[in-house]
Coordinates of C-alpha atoms and ligand atoms in Angstrom, one line a residue:
X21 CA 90.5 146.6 21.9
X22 CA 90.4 148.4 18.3
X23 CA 91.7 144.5 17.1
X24 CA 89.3 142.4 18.9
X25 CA 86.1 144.7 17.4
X26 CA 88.2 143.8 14.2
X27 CA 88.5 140.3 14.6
X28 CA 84.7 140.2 16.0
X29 CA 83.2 141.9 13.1
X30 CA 85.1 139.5 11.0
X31 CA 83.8 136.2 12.5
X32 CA 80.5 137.8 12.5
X33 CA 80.9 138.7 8.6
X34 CA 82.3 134.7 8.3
X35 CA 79.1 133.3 9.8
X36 CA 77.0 135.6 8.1
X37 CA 78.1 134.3 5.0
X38 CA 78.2 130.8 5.9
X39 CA 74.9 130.9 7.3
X40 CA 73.9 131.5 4.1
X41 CA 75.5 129.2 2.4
X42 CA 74.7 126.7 4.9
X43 CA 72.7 123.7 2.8
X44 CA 69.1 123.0 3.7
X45 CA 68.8 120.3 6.3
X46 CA 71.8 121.1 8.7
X47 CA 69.6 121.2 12.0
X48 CA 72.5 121.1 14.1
X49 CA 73.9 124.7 12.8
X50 CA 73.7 127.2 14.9
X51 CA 73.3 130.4 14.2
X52 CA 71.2 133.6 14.2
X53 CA 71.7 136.0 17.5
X54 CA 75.4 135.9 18.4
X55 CA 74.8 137.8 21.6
X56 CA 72.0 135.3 22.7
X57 CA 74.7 132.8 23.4
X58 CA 77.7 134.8 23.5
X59 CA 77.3 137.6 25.8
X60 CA 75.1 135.1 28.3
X61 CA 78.7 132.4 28.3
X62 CA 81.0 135.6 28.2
X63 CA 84.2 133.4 28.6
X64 CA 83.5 131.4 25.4
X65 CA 85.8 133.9 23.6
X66 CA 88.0 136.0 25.3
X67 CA 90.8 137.8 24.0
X68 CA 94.2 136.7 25.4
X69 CA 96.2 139.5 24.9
X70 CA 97.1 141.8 21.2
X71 CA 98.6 139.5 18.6
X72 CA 97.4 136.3 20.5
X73 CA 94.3 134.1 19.0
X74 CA 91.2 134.1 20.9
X75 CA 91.2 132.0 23.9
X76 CA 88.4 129.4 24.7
X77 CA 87.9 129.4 28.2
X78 CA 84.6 127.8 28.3
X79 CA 84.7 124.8 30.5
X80 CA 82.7 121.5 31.2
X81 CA 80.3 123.2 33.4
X82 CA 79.5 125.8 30.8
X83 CA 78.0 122.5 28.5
X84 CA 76.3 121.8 31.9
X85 CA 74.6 125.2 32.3
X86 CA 73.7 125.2 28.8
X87 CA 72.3 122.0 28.7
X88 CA 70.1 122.7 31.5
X89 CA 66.9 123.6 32.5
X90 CA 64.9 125.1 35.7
X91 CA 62.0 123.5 34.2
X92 CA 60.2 120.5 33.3
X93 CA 60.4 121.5 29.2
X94 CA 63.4 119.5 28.0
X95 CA 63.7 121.7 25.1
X96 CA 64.5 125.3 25.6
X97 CA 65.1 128.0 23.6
X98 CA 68.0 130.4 23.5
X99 CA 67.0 133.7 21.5
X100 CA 66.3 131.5 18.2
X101 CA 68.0 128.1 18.8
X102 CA 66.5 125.4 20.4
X103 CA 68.7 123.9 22.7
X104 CA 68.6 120.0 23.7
X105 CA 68.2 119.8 28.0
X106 CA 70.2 116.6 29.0
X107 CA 70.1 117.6 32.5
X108 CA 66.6 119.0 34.4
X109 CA 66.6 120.7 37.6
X110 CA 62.9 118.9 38.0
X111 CA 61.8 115.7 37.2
X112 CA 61.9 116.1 33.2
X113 CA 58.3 115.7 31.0
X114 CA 60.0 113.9 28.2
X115 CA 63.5 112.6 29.0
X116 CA 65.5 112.9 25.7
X117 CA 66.1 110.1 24.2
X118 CA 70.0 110.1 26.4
X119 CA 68.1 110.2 29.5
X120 CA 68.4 112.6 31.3
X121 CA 70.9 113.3 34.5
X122 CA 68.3 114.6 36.7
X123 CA 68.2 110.9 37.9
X124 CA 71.7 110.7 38.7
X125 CA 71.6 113.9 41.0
X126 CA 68.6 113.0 42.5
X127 CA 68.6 109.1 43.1
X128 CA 71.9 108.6 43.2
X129 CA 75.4 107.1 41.9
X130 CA 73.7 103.7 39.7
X131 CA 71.6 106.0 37.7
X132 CA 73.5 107.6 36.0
X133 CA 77.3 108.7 34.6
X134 CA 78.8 111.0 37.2
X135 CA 79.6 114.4 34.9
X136 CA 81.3 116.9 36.7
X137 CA 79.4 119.8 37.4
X138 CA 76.2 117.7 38.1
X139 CA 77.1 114.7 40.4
X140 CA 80.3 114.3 42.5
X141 CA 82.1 110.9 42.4
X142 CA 80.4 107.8 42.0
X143 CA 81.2 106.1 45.9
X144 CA 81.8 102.6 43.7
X145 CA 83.7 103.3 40.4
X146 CA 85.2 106.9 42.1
X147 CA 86.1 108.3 38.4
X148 CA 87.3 104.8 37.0
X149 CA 85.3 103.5 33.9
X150 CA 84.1 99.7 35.1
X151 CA 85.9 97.6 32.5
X152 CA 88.0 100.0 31.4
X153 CA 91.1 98.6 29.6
X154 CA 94.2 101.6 28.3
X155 CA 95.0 99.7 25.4
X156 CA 91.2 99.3 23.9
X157 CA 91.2 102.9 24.3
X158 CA 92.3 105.1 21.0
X159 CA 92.3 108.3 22.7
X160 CA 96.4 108.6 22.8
X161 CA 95.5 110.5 26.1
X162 CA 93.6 107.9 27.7
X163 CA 90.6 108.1 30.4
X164 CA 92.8 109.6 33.8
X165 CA 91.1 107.8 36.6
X166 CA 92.3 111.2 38.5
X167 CA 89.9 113.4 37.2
X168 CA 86.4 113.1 37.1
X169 CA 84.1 112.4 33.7
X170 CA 83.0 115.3 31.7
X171 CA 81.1 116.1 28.7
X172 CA 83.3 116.1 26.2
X173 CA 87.4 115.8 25.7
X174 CA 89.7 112.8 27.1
X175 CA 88.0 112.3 29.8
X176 CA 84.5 112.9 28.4
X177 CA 82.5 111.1 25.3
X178 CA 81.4 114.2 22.8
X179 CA 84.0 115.2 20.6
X180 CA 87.2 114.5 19.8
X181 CA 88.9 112.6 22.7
X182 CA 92.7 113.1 21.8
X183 CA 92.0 116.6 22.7
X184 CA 92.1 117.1 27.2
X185 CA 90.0 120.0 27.3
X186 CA 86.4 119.8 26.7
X187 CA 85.8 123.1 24.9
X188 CA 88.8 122.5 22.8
X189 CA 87.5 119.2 21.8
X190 CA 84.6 120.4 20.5
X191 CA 85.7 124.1 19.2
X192 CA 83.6 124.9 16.3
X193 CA 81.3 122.0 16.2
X194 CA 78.0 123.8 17.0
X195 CA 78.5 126.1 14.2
X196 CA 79.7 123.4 11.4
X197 CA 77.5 121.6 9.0
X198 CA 76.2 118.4 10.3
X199 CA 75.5 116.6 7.6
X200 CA 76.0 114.0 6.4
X201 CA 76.4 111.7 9.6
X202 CA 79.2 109.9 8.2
X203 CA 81.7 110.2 11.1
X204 CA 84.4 112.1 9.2
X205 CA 84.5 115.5 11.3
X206 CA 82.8 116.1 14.8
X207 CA 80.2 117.5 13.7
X208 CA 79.4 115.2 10.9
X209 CA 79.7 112.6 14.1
X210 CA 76.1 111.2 15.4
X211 CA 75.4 113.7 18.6
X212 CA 79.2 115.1 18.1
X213 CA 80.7 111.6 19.2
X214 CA 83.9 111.4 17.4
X215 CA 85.9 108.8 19.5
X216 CA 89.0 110.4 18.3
X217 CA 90.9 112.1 15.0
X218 CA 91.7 109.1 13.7
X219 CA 89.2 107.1 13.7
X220 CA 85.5 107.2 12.6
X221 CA 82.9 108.6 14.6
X222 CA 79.8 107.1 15.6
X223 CA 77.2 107.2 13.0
X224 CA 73.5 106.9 12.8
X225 CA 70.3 108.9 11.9
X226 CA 70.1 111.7 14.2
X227 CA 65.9 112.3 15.2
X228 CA 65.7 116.4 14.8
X229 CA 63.7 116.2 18.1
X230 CA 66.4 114.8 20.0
X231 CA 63.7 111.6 20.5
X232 CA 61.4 114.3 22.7
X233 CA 58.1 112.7 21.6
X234 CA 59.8 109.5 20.5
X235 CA 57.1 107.0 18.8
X236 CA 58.3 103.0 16.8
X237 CA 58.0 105.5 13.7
X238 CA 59.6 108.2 14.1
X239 CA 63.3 107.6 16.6
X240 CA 66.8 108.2 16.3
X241 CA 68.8 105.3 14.4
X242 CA 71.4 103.4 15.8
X243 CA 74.3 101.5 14.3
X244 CA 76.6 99.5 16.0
X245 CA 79.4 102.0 15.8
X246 CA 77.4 103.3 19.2
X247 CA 79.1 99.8 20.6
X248 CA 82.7 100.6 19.3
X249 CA 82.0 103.9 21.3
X250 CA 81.1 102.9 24.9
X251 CA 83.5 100.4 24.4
X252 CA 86.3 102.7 24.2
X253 CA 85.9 103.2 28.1
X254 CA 84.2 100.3 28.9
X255 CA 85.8 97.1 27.1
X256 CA 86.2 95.1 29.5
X257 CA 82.3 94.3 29.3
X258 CA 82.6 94.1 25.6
X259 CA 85.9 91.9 24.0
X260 CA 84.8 88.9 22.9
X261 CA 86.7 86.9 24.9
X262 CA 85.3 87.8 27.9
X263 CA 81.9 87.4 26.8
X264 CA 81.5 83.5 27.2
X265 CA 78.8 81.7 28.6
X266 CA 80.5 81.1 32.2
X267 CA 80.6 85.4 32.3
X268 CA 78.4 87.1 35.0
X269 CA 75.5 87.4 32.4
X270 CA 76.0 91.4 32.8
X271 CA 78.1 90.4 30.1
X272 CA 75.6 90.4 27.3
X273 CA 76.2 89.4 23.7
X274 CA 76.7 92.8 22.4
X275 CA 76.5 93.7 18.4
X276 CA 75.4 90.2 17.5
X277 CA 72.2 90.1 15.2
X278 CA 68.7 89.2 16.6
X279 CA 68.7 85.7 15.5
X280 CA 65.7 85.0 13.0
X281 CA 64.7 82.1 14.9
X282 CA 63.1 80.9 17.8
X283 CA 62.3 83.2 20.8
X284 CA 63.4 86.4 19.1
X285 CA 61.2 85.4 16.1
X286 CA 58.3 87.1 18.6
X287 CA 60.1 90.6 19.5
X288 CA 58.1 92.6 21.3
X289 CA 55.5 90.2 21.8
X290 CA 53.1 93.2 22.9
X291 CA 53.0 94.8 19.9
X292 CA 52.3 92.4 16.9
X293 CA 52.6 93.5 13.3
X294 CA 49.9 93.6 11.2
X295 CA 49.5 90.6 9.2
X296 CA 50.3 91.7 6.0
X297 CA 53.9 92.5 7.6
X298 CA 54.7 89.1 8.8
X299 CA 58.6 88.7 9.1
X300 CA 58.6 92.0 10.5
X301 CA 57.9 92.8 14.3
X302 CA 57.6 96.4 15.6
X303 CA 60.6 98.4 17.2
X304 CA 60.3 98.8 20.4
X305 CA 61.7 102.2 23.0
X306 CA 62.3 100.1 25.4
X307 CA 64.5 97.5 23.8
X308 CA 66.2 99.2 20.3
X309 CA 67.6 98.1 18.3
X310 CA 71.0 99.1 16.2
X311 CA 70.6 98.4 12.0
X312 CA 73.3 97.2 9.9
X313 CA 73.2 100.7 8.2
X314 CA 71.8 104.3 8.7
X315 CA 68.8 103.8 7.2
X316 CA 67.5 107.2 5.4
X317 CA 64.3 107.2 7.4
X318 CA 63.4 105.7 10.4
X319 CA 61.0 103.1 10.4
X320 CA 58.9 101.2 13.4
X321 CA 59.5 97.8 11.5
X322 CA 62.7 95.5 13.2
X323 CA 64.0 92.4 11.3
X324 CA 64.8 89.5 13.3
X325 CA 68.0 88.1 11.8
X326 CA 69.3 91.5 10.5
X327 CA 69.0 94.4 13.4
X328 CA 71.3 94.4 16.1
X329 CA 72.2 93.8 19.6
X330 CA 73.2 97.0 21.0
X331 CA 74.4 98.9 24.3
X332 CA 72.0 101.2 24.4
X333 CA 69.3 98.2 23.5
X334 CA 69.7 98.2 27.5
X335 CA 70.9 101.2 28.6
X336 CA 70.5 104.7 28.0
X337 CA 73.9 107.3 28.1
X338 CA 73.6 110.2 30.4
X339 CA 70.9 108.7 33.2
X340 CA 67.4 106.7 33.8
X341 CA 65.1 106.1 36.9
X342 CA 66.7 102.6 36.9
X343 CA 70.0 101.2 38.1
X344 CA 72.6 100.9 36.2
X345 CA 71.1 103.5 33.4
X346 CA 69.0 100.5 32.2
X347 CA 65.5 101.2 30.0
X348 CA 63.5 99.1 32.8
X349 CA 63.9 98.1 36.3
X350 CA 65.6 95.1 36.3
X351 CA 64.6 94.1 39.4
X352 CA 61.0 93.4 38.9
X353 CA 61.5 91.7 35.8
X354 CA 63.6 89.2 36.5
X355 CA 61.1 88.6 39.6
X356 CA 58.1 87.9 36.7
X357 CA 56.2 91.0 37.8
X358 CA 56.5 92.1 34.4
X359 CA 56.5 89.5 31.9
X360 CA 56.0 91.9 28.2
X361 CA 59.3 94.2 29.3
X362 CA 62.7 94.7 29.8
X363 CA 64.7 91.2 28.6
X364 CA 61.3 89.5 28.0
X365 CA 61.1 92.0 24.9
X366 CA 63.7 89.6 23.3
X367 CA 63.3 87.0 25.2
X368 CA 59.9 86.3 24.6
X369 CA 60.7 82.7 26.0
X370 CA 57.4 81.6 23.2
X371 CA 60.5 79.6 20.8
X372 CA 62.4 76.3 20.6
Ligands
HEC15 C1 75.5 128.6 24.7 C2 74.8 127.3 24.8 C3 75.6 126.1 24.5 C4 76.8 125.6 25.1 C5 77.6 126.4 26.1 C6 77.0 124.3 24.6 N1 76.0 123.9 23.8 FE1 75.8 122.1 22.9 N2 74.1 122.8 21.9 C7 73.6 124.0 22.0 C8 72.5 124.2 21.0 C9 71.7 125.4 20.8 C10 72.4 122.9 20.3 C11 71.4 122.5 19.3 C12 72.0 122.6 17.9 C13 70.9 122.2 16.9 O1 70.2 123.1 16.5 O2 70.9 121.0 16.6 C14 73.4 122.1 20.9 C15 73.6 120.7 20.5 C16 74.6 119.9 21.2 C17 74.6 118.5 20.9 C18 73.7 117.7 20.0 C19 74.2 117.7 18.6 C20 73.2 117.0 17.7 O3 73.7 116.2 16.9 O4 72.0 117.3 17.8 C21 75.7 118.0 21.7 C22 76.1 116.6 21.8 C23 76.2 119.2 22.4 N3 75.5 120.3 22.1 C24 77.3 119.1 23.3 C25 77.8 120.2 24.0 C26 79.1 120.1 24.8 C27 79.8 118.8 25.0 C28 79.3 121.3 25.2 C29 80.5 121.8 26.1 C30 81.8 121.5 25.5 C31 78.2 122.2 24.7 N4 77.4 121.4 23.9 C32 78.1 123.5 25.0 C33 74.0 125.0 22.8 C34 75.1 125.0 23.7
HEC16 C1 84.8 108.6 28.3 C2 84.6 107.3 29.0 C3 83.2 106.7 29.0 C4 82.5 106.4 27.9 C5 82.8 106.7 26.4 C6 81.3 105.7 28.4 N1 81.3 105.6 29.7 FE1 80.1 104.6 30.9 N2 81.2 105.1 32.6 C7 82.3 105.9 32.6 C8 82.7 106.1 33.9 C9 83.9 107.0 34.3 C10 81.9 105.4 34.8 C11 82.0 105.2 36.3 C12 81.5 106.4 37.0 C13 80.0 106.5 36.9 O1 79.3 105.5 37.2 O2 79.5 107.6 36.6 C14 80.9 104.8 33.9 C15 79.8 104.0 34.3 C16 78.9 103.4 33.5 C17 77.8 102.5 33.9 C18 77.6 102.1 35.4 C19 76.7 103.2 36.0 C20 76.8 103.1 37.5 O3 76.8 104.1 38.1 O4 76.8 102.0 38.0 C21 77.1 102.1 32.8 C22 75.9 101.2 32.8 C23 77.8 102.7 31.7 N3 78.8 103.5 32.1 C24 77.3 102.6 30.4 C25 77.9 103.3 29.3 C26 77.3 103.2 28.0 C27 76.1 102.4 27.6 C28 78.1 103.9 27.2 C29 78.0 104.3 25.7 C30 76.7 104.9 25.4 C31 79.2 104.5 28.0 N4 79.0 104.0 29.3 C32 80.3 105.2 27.5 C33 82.9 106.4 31.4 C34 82.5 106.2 30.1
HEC17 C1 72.7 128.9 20.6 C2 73.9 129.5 21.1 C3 74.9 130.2 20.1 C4 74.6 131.2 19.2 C5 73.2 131.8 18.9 C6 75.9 131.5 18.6 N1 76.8 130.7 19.1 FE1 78.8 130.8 18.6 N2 79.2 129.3 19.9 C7 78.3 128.7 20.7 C8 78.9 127.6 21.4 C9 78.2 126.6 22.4 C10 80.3 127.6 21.1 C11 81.4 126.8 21.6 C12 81.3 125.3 21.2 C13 81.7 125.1 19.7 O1 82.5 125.8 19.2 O2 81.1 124.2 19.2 C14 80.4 128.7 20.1 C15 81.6 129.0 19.5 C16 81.8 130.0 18.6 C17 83.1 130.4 18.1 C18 84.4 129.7 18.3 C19 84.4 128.4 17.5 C20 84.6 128.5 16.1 O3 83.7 128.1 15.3 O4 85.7 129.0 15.7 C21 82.9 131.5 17.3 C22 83.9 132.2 16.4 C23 81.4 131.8 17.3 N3 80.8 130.9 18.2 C24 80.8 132.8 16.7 C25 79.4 133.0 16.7 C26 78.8 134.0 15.8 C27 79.5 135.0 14.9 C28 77.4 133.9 16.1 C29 76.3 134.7 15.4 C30 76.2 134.5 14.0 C31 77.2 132.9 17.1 N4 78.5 132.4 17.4 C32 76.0 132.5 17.6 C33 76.9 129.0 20.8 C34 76.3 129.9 20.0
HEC18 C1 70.9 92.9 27.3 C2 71.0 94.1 28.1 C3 72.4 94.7 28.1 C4 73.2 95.0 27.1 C5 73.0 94.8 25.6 C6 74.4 95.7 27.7 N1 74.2 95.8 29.1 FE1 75.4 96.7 30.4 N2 74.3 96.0 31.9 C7 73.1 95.4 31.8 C8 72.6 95.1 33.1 C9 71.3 94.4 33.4 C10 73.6 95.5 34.1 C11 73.5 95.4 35.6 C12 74.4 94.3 36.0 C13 74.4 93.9 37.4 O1 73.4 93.9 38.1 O2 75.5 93.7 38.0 C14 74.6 96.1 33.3 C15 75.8 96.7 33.8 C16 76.7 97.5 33.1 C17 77.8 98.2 33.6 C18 78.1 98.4 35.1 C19 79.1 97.2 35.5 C20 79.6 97.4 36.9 O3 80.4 96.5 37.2 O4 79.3 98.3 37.6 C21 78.4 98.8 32.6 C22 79.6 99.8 32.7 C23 77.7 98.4 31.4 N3 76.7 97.6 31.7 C24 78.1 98.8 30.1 C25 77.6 98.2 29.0 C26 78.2 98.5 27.6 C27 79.3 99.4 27.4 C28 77.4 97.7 26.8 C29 77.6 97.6 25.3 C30 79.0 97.2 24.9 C31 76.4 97.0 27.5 N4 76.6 97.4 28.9 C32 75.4 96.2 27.0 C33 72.5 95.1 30.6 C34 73.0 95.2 29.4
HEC19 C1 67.6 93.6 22.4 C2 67.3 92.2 22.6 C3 67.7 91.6 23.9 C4 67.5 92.1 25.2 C5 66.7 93.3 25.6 C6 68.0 91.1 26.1 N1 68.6 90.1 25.4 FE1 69.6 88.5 26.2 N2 70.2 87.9 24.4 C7 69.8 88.5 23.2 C8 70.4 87.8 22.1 C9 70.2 88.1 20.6 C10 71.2 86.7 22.7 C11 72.1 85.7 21.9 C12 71.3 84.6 21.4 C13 72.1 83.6 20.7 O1 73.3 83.8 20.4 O2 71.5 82.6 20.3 C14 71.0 86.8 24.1 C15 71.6 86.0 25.0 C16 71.3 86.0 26.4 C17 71.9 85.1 27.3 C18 72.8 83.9 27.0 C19 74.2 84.4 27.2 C20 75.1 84.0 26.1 O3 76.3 84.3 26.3 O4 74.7 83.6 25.0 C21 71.4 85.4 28.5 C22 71.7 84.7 29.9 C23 70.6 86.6 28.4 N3 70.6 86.9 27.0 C24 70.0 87.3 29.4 C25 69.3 88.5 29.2 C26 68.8 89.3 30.3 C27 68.9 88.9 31.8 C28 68.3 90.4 29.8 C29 67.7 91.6 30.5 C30 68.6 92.3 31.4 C31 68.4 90.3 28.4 N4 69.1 89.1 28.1 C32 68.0 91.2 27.5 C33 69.0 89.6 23.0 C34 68.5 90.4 24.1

């Protein structure tokens, strides 16, 4: 007991000091009232035994509990940290800029990804990725169709995925220093996704809000790194050469650049740019775009022939009120009924 007070007061001291020394800007450090987290998620740091390092016993559904909320709000706060809700007991008010997995609990297996601790087994896929391909997959565990999909770890998406369990995977992350996003560590990972060790994590400008209050102006960033990333699981949607023209057409051109002709010339035909920002169009919520860098700022304007084709152009990652996780409801656009959204916000069908 006597070296567990010991080792406590130490770690305190430690993150005392690197609180401090934390520089300006690192939103995603948290800190302040230990207790507030720690003595609410018990298990998070239990002693194994004298001698033996702490033991991490927090599991998937302890991100889940965490992450949720009772209520509408889909930011909470815990003591002083805000915490980003990615799964609402009610209908959410803002859905973060993920989604939000409400929908998949509530409407059902297309709406979302089945995490554990939220939705049982998806009836279709059962725990298997669709497109999911072992040797696309850098994670030298691999995605085992056995177990269900979680948070984070091998079988999850945040953190590192060479690592099977999810709190391991992402041990330490919410207390290091975010930035910059440059995909070198976890935490330095856009929204901790790391892929693996060995290879670089996603990157992109990370919106401090979590995209709660999202406007053209002010969003999170995308690069096409978020592409490498789904496609770790889901490949078999994205290697080139199964992407031909003769594909079911679920099988979009992904990562290619809006062309800077024709059709796409118009991009969000329902919001034009002023005139004295011709060759510009505005970015649109509902059909991002990814940029060939992180920008240092985000901007509302997109440039046809140099922003990018993305997954989440589409889709969002954790669950929507549409099938399939998509930004719109496919099915009344491709019946006309709606002729400024969804794939008309490219395909503005006005070119060639
Ligand atoms: C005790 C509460 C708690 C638990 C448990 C917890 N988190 Fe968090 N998480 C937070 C807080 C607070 C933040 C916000 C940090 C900040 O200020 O940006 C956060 C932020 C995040 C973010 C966003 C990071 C960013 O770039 O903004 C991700 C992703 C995340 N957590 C994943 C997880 C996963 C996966 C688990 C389980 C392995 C987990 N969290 C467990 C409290 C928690
Ligand atoms: C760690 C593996 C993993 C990663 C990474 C991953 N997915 Fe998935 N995805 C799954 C699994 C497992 C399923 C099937 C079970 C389900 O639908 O929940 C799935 C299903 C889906 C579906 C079909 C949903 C349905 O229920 O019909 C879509 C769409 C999807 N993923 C999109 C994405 C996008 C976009 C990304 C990147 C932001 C992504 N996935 C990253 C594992 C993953
Ligand atoms: C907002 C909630 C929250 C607060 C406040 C908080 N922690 Fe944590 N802490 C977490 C979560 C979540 C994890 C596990 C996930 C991780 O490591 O990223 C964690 C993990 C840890 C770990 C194990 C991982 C590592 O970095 O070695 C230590 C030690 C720790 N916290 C110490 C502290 C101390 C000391 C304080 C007070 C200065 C504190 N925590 C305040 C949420 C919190
Ligand atoms: C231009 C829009 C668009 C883009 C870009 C896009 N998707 Fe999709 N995706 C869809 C639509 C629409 C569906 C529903 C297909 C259907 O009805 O069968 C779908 C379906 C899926 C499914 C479910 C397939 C199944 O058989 O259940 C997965 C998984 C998926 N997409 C992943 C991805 C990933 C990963 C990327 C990026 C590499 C991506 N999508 C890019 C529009 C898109
Ligand atoms: C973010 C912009 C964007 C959105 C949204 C979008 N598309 Fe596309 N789409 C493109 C681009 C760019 C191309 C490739 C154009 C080229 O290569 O000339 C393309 C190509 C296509 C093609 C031709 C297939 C091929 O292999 O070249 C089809 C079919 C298509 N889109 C259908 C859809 C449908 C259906 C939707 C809605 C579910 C959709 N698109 C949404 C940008 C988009």
């Amino acid at each position: 007991m006597k070296k567990l007070i010991v080792i406590s007061t130490v770690v305190i001291l430690m993150y005392a000091l690197t609180a401090f020394w934390s520089p300006k800007g690192s939103e995603a450090v948290v800190s302040g009232d230990c207790e507030v987290c720690h003595s609410l998620y018990p298990g998070m740091m239990e002693a194994a035994g004298a001698g033996k390092p702490l033991r991490y016993v927090l599991q998937n559904s302890m991100c889940v509990s965490c992450h949720s909320n009772a209520d509408r709000n889909t930011i909470k706060m815990l003591g002083g940290a805000r915490v980003p809700v990615v799964y609402s007991r009610v209908e959410p008010e803002h859905p973060l800029s993920g989604g939000n997995f409400y929908y998949v609990k509530v409407l059902g297996d297309r709406h979302g990804h089945n995490v554990d601790g939220i939705a049982s087994a998806d009836e279709k896929n059962l725990f298997l990725p669709p497109g999911y391909d072992r040797f696309s997959d850098p994670s030298t565990i691999g995605f085992d169709p056995e177990k269900p999909l979680s948070c984070a770890g091998s079988n999850g998406c945040h953190g590192d995925r060479n690592i099977e369990n999810p709190f391991a995977a992402i041990l330490g992350t919410h207390h290091s220093t975010d930035s910059p996003v440059d995909g070198t560590t976890i935490a330095k990972s856009y929204r901790f996704l790391k892929r693996t060790a060995k290879v670089k994590g996603v990157v992109g400008l990370e919106d401090k809000d979590w995209g709660y209050n999202a406007t053209p102006k002010k969003h999170n960033e995308y690069t096409s790194s978020i592409n490498n990333f789904c496609a770790d699981c889901h490949s078999g949607l994205y290697r080139r050469d199964e992407i031909g023209r003769e594909s079911p057409w679920f099988r979009h051109p992904t990562g290619i650049v809006l062309p800077g002709r024709g059709e796409y010339k118009s991009y969000n035909p329902g919001m034009p740019p002023p005139p004295e920002r011709s060759g510009t169009r505005i970015y649109s919520l509902d059909a991002p775009l990814a940029r060939p860098a992180v920008p240092a700022v985000s901007s509302d304007a997109v440039r046809p022939g140099t922003d990018i084709v993305m997954c989440l152009s589409c889709h969002v990652a954790h669950g929507s009120p549409n099938e399939f996780m998509l930004r719109w409801d496919y099915d009344s656009i491709v019946s006309g009924e709606d002729g400024s959204r969804g794939c008309f916000i490219c395909h503005t069908g006005k070119g060639e």
